[in-house]
Amino acid sequence: MTVQRALLIVDVQHDFCPGGALPAQDGDEVVPVLNRCIEQFTNSGYPVFASRDWHPEGSAHFQERGGPWPPHCIQGTAGAEFHRDLNLPDDVVVITKGDDPEEDEGYSAFEGKTENGVLLGDALAKDGIEELFIGGLATDYCVRASALDAVKAGFRTHLLVDAIRGVDVNPGDSGLAIEEMKRDGVHITTTEQINFERTA
Ligand code: VGL
Ligand code: ZN
């Protein structure tokens, strides 16, 4: 039997791309890379999960309430939409996180839930997923937190380094985040290195 895989696309939303409220540098460059990857996963019968940062107005996550961030990804706004050029499959499982108005939390997609209220970890387990490939935005926040949680949850976890970009509040944050993920057991790879050949 082949190992059951999934692709997790973290927060590829307009506000994390150039022109958005909290842009990762060149954040939109992950879109064509992820589109190719989505096609390969879909063609191989593997599911695609996509998380979204989804904050209420006046969230405790925002500077106006003592949090670290300018307002971004506010529910229902254009900035909170998935990037318009991201070709998510019809059966994508959308994971919503950051929707608690009182918390500056929700960096990890593993704190998010499906539209039916199922935590990401439980949804992956239900699909029998053992191996997770992660790309998206931003390297130093939600990608980092999601990859670290994926390892903790027992998934064989691969970071797609050509499909991530960082916010880098402090220069070098993304590089440090990648080092930390590696140290904690995340495998570093690229979308081009994924082997989709079926042996079973
Ligand atoms: C994120 C900062 C604040 C992210 C979300 O998706 O990486 N970063 N909220
Ligand atoms: Zn946020």
PDB file of C-alpha atoms and ligand atoms in Angstrom:
ATOM      1  CA  MET A   1       0.000   0.000   0.000  1.00  0.00           C
ATOM      2  CA  THR A   2       1.185   3.496  -0.735  1.00  0.00           C
ATOM      3  CA  VAL A   3       1.387   6.030   2.026  1.00  0.00           C
ATOM      4  CA  GLN A   4      -1.595   8.302   2.093  1.00  0.00           C
ATOM      5  CA  ARG A   5      -0.586  11.891   1.491  1.00  0.00           C
ATOM      6  CA  ALA A   6      -2.164  15.318   1.570  1.00  0.00           C
ATOM      7  CA  LEU A   7      -1.172  18.811   0.486  1.00  0.00           C
ATOM      8  CA  LEU A   8      -1.723  21.588   3.036  1.00  0.00           C
ATOM      9  CA  ILE A   9      -1.754  25.099   1.588  1.00  0.00           C
ATOM     10  CA  VAL A  10      -1.440  27.657   4.358  1.00  0.00           C
ATOM     11  CA  ASP A  11      -3.077  31.104   4.106  1.00  0.00           C
ATOM     12  CA  VAL A  12      -2.518  32.001   0.444  1.00  0.00           C
ATOM     13  CA  GLN A  13      -4.770  35.040   0.805  1.00  0.00           C
ATOM     14  CA  HIS A  14      -4.581  38.513  -0.742  1.00  0.00           C
ATOM     15  CA  ASP A  15      -3.647  40.236   2.524  1.00  0.00           C
ATOM     16  CA  PHE A  16      -0.442  38.161   2.731  1.00  0.00           C
ATOM     17  CA  CYS A  17       0.532  39.058  -0.845  1.00  0.00           C
ATOM     18  CA  PRO A  18       2.018  42.291  -2.233  1.00  0.00           C
ATOM     19  CA  GLY A  19      -0.587  45.063  -2.005  1.00  0.00           C
ATOM     20  CA  GLY A  20      -2.265  43.368   0.961  1.00  0.00           C
ATOM     21  CA  ALA A  21      -2.457  44.428   4.600  1.00  0.00           C
ATOM     22  CA  LEU A  22       0.339  42.172   5.888  1.00  0.00           C
ATOM     23  CA  PRO A  23       2.339  41.085   2.863  1.00  0.00           C
ATOM     24  CA  ALA A  24       4.973  38.409   2.746  1.00  0.00           C
ATOM     25  CA  GLN A  25       7.680  39.517   0.333  1.00  0.00           C
ATOM     26  CA  ASP A  26       6.823  38.105  -3.117  1.00  0.00           C
ATOM     27  CA  GLY A  27       4.014  36.149  -1.479  1.00  0.00           C
ATOM     28  CA  ASP A  28       2.147  35.826  -4.770  1.00  0.00           C
ATOM     29  CA  GLU A  29       5.082  33.920  -6.286  1.00  0.00           C
ATOM     30  CA  VAL A  30       3.962  30.781  -4.470  1.00  0.00           C
ATOM     31  CA  VAL A  31       0.729  30.698  -6.484  1.00  0.00           C
ATOM     32  CA  PRO A  32       1.955  29.185  -9.794  1.00  0.00           C
ATOM     33  CA  VAL A  33       4.222  26.790  -7.899  1.00  0.00           C
ATOM     34  CA  LEU A  34       1.338  25.602  -5.748  1.00  0.00           C
ATOM     35  CA  ASN A  35      -0.986  25.361  -8.748  1.00  0.00           C
ATOM     36  CA  ARG A  36       1.334  22.808 -10.366  1.00  0.00           C
ATOM     37  CA  CYS A  37       1.522  20.952  -7.093  1.00  0.00           C
ATOM     38  CA  ILE A  38      -2.267  20.974  -6.615  1.00  0.00           C
ATOM     39  CA  GLU A  39      -2.647  19.403 -10.044  1.00  0.00           C
ATOM     40  CA  GLN A  40      -0.187  16.633  -9.209  1.00  0.00           C
ATOM     41  CA  PHE A  41      -1.807  15.821  -5.882  1.00  0.00           C
ATOM     42  CA  THR A  42      -5.262  15.851  -7.454  1.00  0.00           C
ATOM     43  CA  ASN A  43      -4.172  13.663 -10.375  1.00  0.00           C
ATOM     44  CA  SER A  44      -2.733  11.172  -7.907  1.00  0.00           C
ATOM     45  CA  GLY A  45      -5.957  11.074  -5.914  1.00  0.00           C
ATOM     46  CA  TYR A  46      -4.532  12.847  -2.876  1.00  0.00           C
ATOM     47  CA  PRO A  47      -6.622  15.443  -1.027  1.00  0.00           C
ATOM     48  CA  VAL A  48      -5.845  19.156  -0.816  1.00  0.00           C
ATOM     49  CA  PHE A  49      -6.452  21.169   2.353  1.00  0.00           C
ATOM     50  CA  ALA A  50      -6.278  24.981   2.349  1.00  0.00           C
ATOM     51  CA  SER A  51      -6.234  27.032   5.546  1.00  0.00           C
ATOM     52  CA  ARG A  52      -7.358  30.633   5.782  1.00  0.00           C
ATOM     53  CA  ASP A  53      -6.708  33.283   8.404  1.00  0.00           C
ATOM     54  CA  TRP A  54     -10.203  34.549   9.163  1.00  0.00           C
ATOM     55  CA  HIS A  55     -10.372  37.270  11.765  1.00  0.00           C
ATOM     56  CA  PRO A  56     -13.379  39.189  13.042  1.00  0.00           C
ATOM     57  CA  GLU A  57     -13.102  42.988  13.026  1.00  0.00           C
ATOM     58  CA  GLY A  58     -11.598  44.217  16.281  1.00  0.00           C
ATOM     59  CA  SER A  59      -9.779  40.934  16.953  1.00  0.00           C
ATOM     60  CA  ALA A  60      -7.417  40.804  19.946  1.00  0.00           C
ATOM     61  CA  HIS A  61      -4.828  39.700  17.340  1.00  0.00           C
ATOM     62  CA  PHE A  62      -4.744  43.312  16.037  1.00  0.00           C
ATOM     63  CA  GLN A  63      -2.645  46.252  17.293  1.00  0.00           C
ATOM     64  CA  GLU A  64      -5.770  48.268  18.113  1.00  0.00           C
ATOM     65  CA  ARG A  65      -6.381  45.757  20.940  1.00  0.00           C
ATOM     66  CA  GLY A  66      -2.784  45.232  22.005  1.00  0.00           C
ATOM     67  CA  GLY A  67      -2.006  42.421  19.582  1.00  0.00           C
ATOM     68  CA  PRO A  68       1.028  42.360  17.269  1.00  0.00           C
ATOM     69  CA  TRP A  69      -0.568  42.934  13.852  1.00  0.00           C
ATOM     70  CA  PRO A  70      -2.275  45.538  11.689  1.00  0.00           C
ATOM     71  CA  PRO A  71      -5.796  44.444  10.734  1.00  0.00           C
ATOM     72  CA  HIS A  72      -5.690  41.716   8.055  1.00  0.00           C
ATOM     73  CA  CYS A  73      -7.794  38.867   6.707  1.00  0.00           C
ATOM     74  CA  ILE A  74     -11.000  40.283   8.091  1.00  0.00           C
ATOM     75  CA  GLN A  75     -13.901  37.932   7.450  1.00  0.00           C
ATOM     76  CA  GLY A  76     -15.768  38.709   4.254  1.00  0.00           C
ATOM     77  CA  THR A  77     -13.259  41.239   2.890  1.00  0.00           C
ATOM     78  CA  ALA A  78     -11.359  40.936  -0.398  1.00  0.00           C
ATOM     79  CA  GLY A  79      -8.080  40.717   1.538  1.00  0.00           C
ATOM     80  CA  ALA A  80      -9.271  37.555   3.266  1.00  0.00           C
ATOM     81  CA  GLU A  81     -10.076  35.752  -0.009  1.00  0.00           C
ATOM     82  CA  PHE A  82      -7.776  33.048  -1.294  1.00  0.00           C
ATOM     83  CA  HIS A  83      -5.507  34.454  -4.006  1.00  0.00           C
ATOM     84  CA  ARG A  84      -7.624  34.826  -7.134  1.00  0.00           C
ATOM     85  CA  ASP A  85      -5.152  32.828  -9.238  1.00  0.00           C
ATOM     86  CA  LEU A  86      -4.879  29.911  -6.817  1.00  0.00           C
ATOM     87  CA  ASN A  87      -6.577  26.954  -8.497  1.00  0.00           C
ATOM     88  CA  LEU A  88      -8.055  25.126  -5.563  1.00  0.00           C
ATOM     89  CA  PRO A  89      -9.863  21.928  -6.542  1.00  0.00           C
ATOM     90  CA  ASP A  90     -13.642  21.745  -6.119  1.00  0.00           C
ATOM     91  CA  ASP A  91     -13.252  19.252  -3.314  1.00  0.00           C
ATOM     92  CA  VAL A  92     -10.640  21.271  -1.394  1.00  0.00           C
ATOM     93  CA  VAL A  93     -11.117  21.104   2.367  1.00  0.00           C
ATOM     94  CA  VAL A  94     -11.048  24.681   3.677  1.00  0.00           C
ATOM     95  CA  ILE A  95      -9.679  25.082   7.198  1.00  0.00           C
ATOM     96  CA  THR A  96     -10.716  28.258   9.005  1.00  0.00           C
ATOM     97  CA  LYS A  97      -8.650  29.640  11.872  1.00  0.00           C
ATOM     98  CA  GLY A  98      -8.177  32.856  13.839  1.00  0.00           C
ATOM     99  CA  ASP A  99     -11.914  33.444  14.119  1.00  0.00           C
ATOM    100  CA  ASP A 100     -11.992  33.776  17.911  1.00  0.00           C
ATOM    101  CA  PRO A 101     -12.262  37.555  18.584  1.00  0.00           C
ATOM    102  CA  GLU A 102     -10.580  37.252  21.993  1.00  0.00           C
ATOM    103  CA  GLU A 103      -7.425  35.396  21.047  1.00  0.00           C
ATOM    104  CA  ASP A 104      -4.129  36.330  19.474  1.00  0.00           C
ATOM    105  CA  GLU A 105      -3.701  32.699  18.530  1.00  0.00           C
ATOM    106  CA  GLY A 106      -4.590  30.553  15.617  1.00  0.00           C
ATOM    107  CA  TYR A 107      -1.255  30.704  13.822  1.00  0.00           C
ATOM    108  CA  SER A 108      -1.291  26.962  13.258  1.00  0.00           C
ATOM    109  CA  ALA A 109      -3.705  25.408  10.792  1.00  0.00           C
ATOM    110  CA  PHE A 110      -4.007  22.622  13.384  1.00  0.00           C
ATOM    111  CA  GLU A 111      -5.997  25.082  15.513  1.00  0.00           C
ATOM    112  CA  GLY A 112      -8.393  25.500  12.592  1.00  0.00           C
ATOM    113  CA  LYS A 113     -11.501  23.591  11.636  1.00  0.00           C
ATOM    114  CA  THR A 114     -13.357  22.391   8.546  1.00  0.00           C
ATOM    115  CA  GLU A 115     -16.708  23.947   7.671  1.00  0.00           C
ATOM    116  CA  ASN A 116     -18.245  21.115   9.695  1.00  0.00           C
ATOM    117  CA  GLY A 117     -16.271  22.083  12.775  1.00  0.00           C
ATOM    118  CA  VAL A 118     -13.755  19.204  12.582  1.00  0.00           C
ATOM    119  CA  LEU A 119     -10.201  20.062  13.691  1.00  0.00           C
ATOM    120  CA  LEU A 120      -7.608  19.710  10.913  1.00  0.00           C
ATOM    121  CA  GLY A 121      -5.788  16.890  12.731  1.00  0.00           C
ATOM    122  CA  ASP A 122      -9.005  14.884  13.043  1.00  0.00           C
ATOM    123  CA  ALA A 123      -9.931  15.518   9.403  1.00  0.00           C
ATOM    124  CA  LEU A 124      -6.511  14.261   8.261  1.00  0.00           C
ATOM    125  CA  ALA A 125      -6.761  11.219  10.510  1.00  0.00           C
ATOM    126  CA  LYS A 126     -10.219  10.408   9.166  1.00  0.00           C
ATOM    127  CA  ASP A 127      -8.758  10.383   5.629  1.00  0.00           C
ATOM    128  CA  GLY A 128      -5.968   8.064   6.819  1.00  0.00           C
ATOM    129  CA  ILE A 129      -3.312  10.668   5.991  1.00  0.00           C
ATOM    130  CA  GLU A 130       0.192   9.808   7.180  1.00  0.00           C
ATOM    131  CA  GLU A 131       2.326  12.214   5.187  1.00  0.00           C
ATOM    132  CA  LEU A 132       1.767  15.947   4.821  1.00  0.00           C
ATOM    133  CA  PHE A 133       3.326  18.411   2.343  1.00  0.00           C
ATOM    134  CA  ILE A 134       3.096  22.050   3.394  1.00  0.00           C
ATOM    135  CA  GLY A 135       3.444  25.304   1.443  1.00  0.00           C
ATOM    136  CA  GLY A 136       2.024  28.811   1.662  1.00  0.00           C
ATOM    137  CA  LEU A 137       2.269  31.962   3.781  1.00  0.00           C
ATOM    138  CA  ALA A 138       3.867  33.057   5.905  1.00  0.00           C
ATOM    139  CA  THR A 139       7.025  30.994   6.463  1.00  0.00           C
ATOM    140  CA  ASP A 140       7.818  32.576   9.829  1.00  0.00           C
ATOM    141  CA  TYR A 141       4.290  32.427  11.298  1.00  0.00           C
ATOM    142  CA  CYS A 142       1.511  30.187  10.117  1.00  0.00           C
ATOM    143  CA  VAL A 143       3.617  27.857   7.968  1.00  0.00           C
ATOM    144  CA  ARG A 144       6.089  27.434  10.831  1.00  0.00           C
ATOM    145  CA  ALA A 145       3.396  26.835  13.455  1.00  0.00           C
ATOM    146  CA  SER A 146       1.508  24.418  11.202  1.00  0.00           C
ATOM    147  CA  ALA A 147       4.595  22.362  10.321  1.00  0.00           C
ATOM    148  CA  LEU A 148       5.699  22.113  13.952  1.00  0.00           C
ATOM    149  CA  ASP A 149       2.203  20.979  14.976  1.00  0.00           C
ATOM    150  CA  ALA A 150       2.103  18.476  12.111  1.00  0.00           C
ATOM    151  CA  VAL A 151       5.278  16.810  13.424  1.00  0.00           C
ATOM    152  CA  LYS A 152       3.882  16.815  16.978  1.00  0.00           C
ATOM    153  CA  ALA A 153       0.707  15.183  15.694  1.00  0.00           C
ATOM    154  CA  GLY A 154       2.812  12.383  14.197  1.00  0.00           C
ATOM    155  CA  PHE A 155       2.631  13.187  10.489  1.00  0.00           C
ATOM    156  CA  ARG A 156       5.651  12.714   8.280  1.00  0.00           C
ATOM    157  CA  THR A 157       5.944  16.381   7.388  1.00  0.00           C
ATOM    158  CA  HIS A 158       7.595  17.958   4.344  1.00  0.00           C
ATOM    159  CA  LEU A 159       8.123  21.688   3.943  1.00  0.00           C
ATOM    160  CA  LEU A 160       7.974  22.820   0.294  1.00  0.00           C
ATOM    161  CA  VAL A 161      10.654  25.517   0.410  1.00  0.00           C
ATOM    162  CA  ASP A 162       9.963  26.775  -3.117  1.00  0.00           C
ATOM    163  CA  ALA A 163       6.302  27.335  -2.203  1.00  0.00           C
ATOM    164  CA  ILE A 164       6.670  29.489   0.920  1.00  0.00           C
ATOM    165  CA  ARG A 165       7.427  33.171   1.590  1.00  0.00           C
ATOM    166  CA  GLY A 166       7.912  35.024   4.869  1.00  0.00           C
ATOM    167  CA  VAL A 167       6.840  38.284   6.482  1.00  0.00           C
ATOM    168  CA  ASP A 168      10.299  38.785   8.088  1.00  0.00           C
ATOM    169  CA  VAL A 169       9.348  41.412  10.655  1.00  0.00           C
ATOM    170  CA  ASN A 170      12.998  41.017  11.638  1.00  0.00           C
ATOM    171  CA  PRO A 171      15.319  40.244   8.713  1.00  0.00           C
ATOM    172  CA  GLY A 172      16.242  36.566   8.744  1.00  0.00           C
ATOM    173  CA  ASP A 173      13.131  35.347  10.569  1.00  0.00           C
ATOM    174  CA  SER A 174      12.180  33.007   7.730  1.00  0.00           C
ATOM    175  CA  GLY A 175      15.613  31.393   7.648  1.00  0.00           C
ATOM    176  CA  LEU A 176      15.510  30.892  11.394  1.00  0.00           C
ATOM    177  CA  ALA A 177      12.025  29.410  11.135  1.00  0.00           C
ATOM    178  CA  ILE A 178      13.209  26.907   8.506  1.00  0.00           C
ATOM    179  CA  GLU A 179      16.148  25.919  10.749  1.00  0.00           C
ATOM    180  CA  GLU A 180      13.779  25.418  13.665  1.00  0.00           C
ATOM    181  CA  MET A 181      11.390  23.292  11.613  1.00  0.00           C
ATOM    182  CA  LYS A 182      14.293  21.164  10.407  1.00  0.00           C
ATOM    183  CA  ARG A 183      15.549  20.704  13.962  1.00  0.00           C
ATOM    184  CA  ASP A 184      12.103  19.572  15.060  1.00  0.00           C
ATOM    185  CA  GLY A 185      11.873  16.900  12.376  1.00  0.00           C
ATOM    186  CA  VAL A 186      10.302  18.635   9.387  1.00  0.00           C
ATOM    187  CA  HIS A 187      11.757  17.367   6.098  1.00  0.00           C
ATOM    188  CA  ILE A 188      12.885  20.147   3.782  1.00  0.00           C
ATOM    189  CA  THR A 189      12.099  19.572   0.119  1.00  0.00           C
ATOM    190  CA  THR A 190      10.783  21.290  -3.009  1.00  0.00           C
ATOM    191  CA  THR A 191       7.659  20.774  -5.091  1.00  0.00           C
ATOM    192  CA  GLU A 192       9.862  19.439  -7.910  1.00  0.00           C
ATOM    193  CA  GLN A 193      11.311  16.714  -5.719  1.00  0.00           C
ATOM    194  CA  ILE A 194       8.035  15.080  -4.783  1.00  0.00           C
ATOM    195  CA  ASN A 195       7.813  11.623  -6.294  1.00  0.00           C
ATOM    196  CA  PHE A 196       4.323  10.877  -7.585  1.00  0.00           C
ATOM    197  CA  GLU A 197       5.122   7.512  -9.101  1.00  0.00           C
ATOM    198  CA  ARG A 198       2.805   4.835  -7.853  1.00  0.00           C
ATOM    199  CA  THR A 199       4.480   1.573  -6.897  1.00  0.00           C
ATOM    200  CA  ALA A 200       1.502  -0.270  -5.442  1.00  0.00           C
TER     201      ALA A 200
HETATM  202  C1  VGL B   1      -0.126  35.048   9.784  1.00  0.00           C
HETATM  203  C2  VGL B   1       0.640  36.832  10.975  1.00  0.00           C
HETATM  204  C3  VGL B   1      -0.618  37.073  11.471  1.00  0.00           C
HETATM  205  C4  VGL B   1       0.169  33.939   8.812  1.00  0.00           C
HETATM  206  C5  VGL B   1      -1.389  35.262  10.269  1.00  0.00           C
HETATM  207  O1  VGL B   1      -0.772  33.445   8.151  1.00  0.00           O
HETATM  208  O2  VGL B   1       1.338  33.562   8.697  1.00  0.00           O
HETATM  209  N1  VGL B   1       0.880  35.835  10.147  1.00  0.00           N
HETATM  210  N2  VGL B   1      -1.621  36.278  11.110  1.00  0.00           N
HETATM  211 ZN    ZN B   2      -3.689  36.747  11.429  1.00  0.00          ZN
END
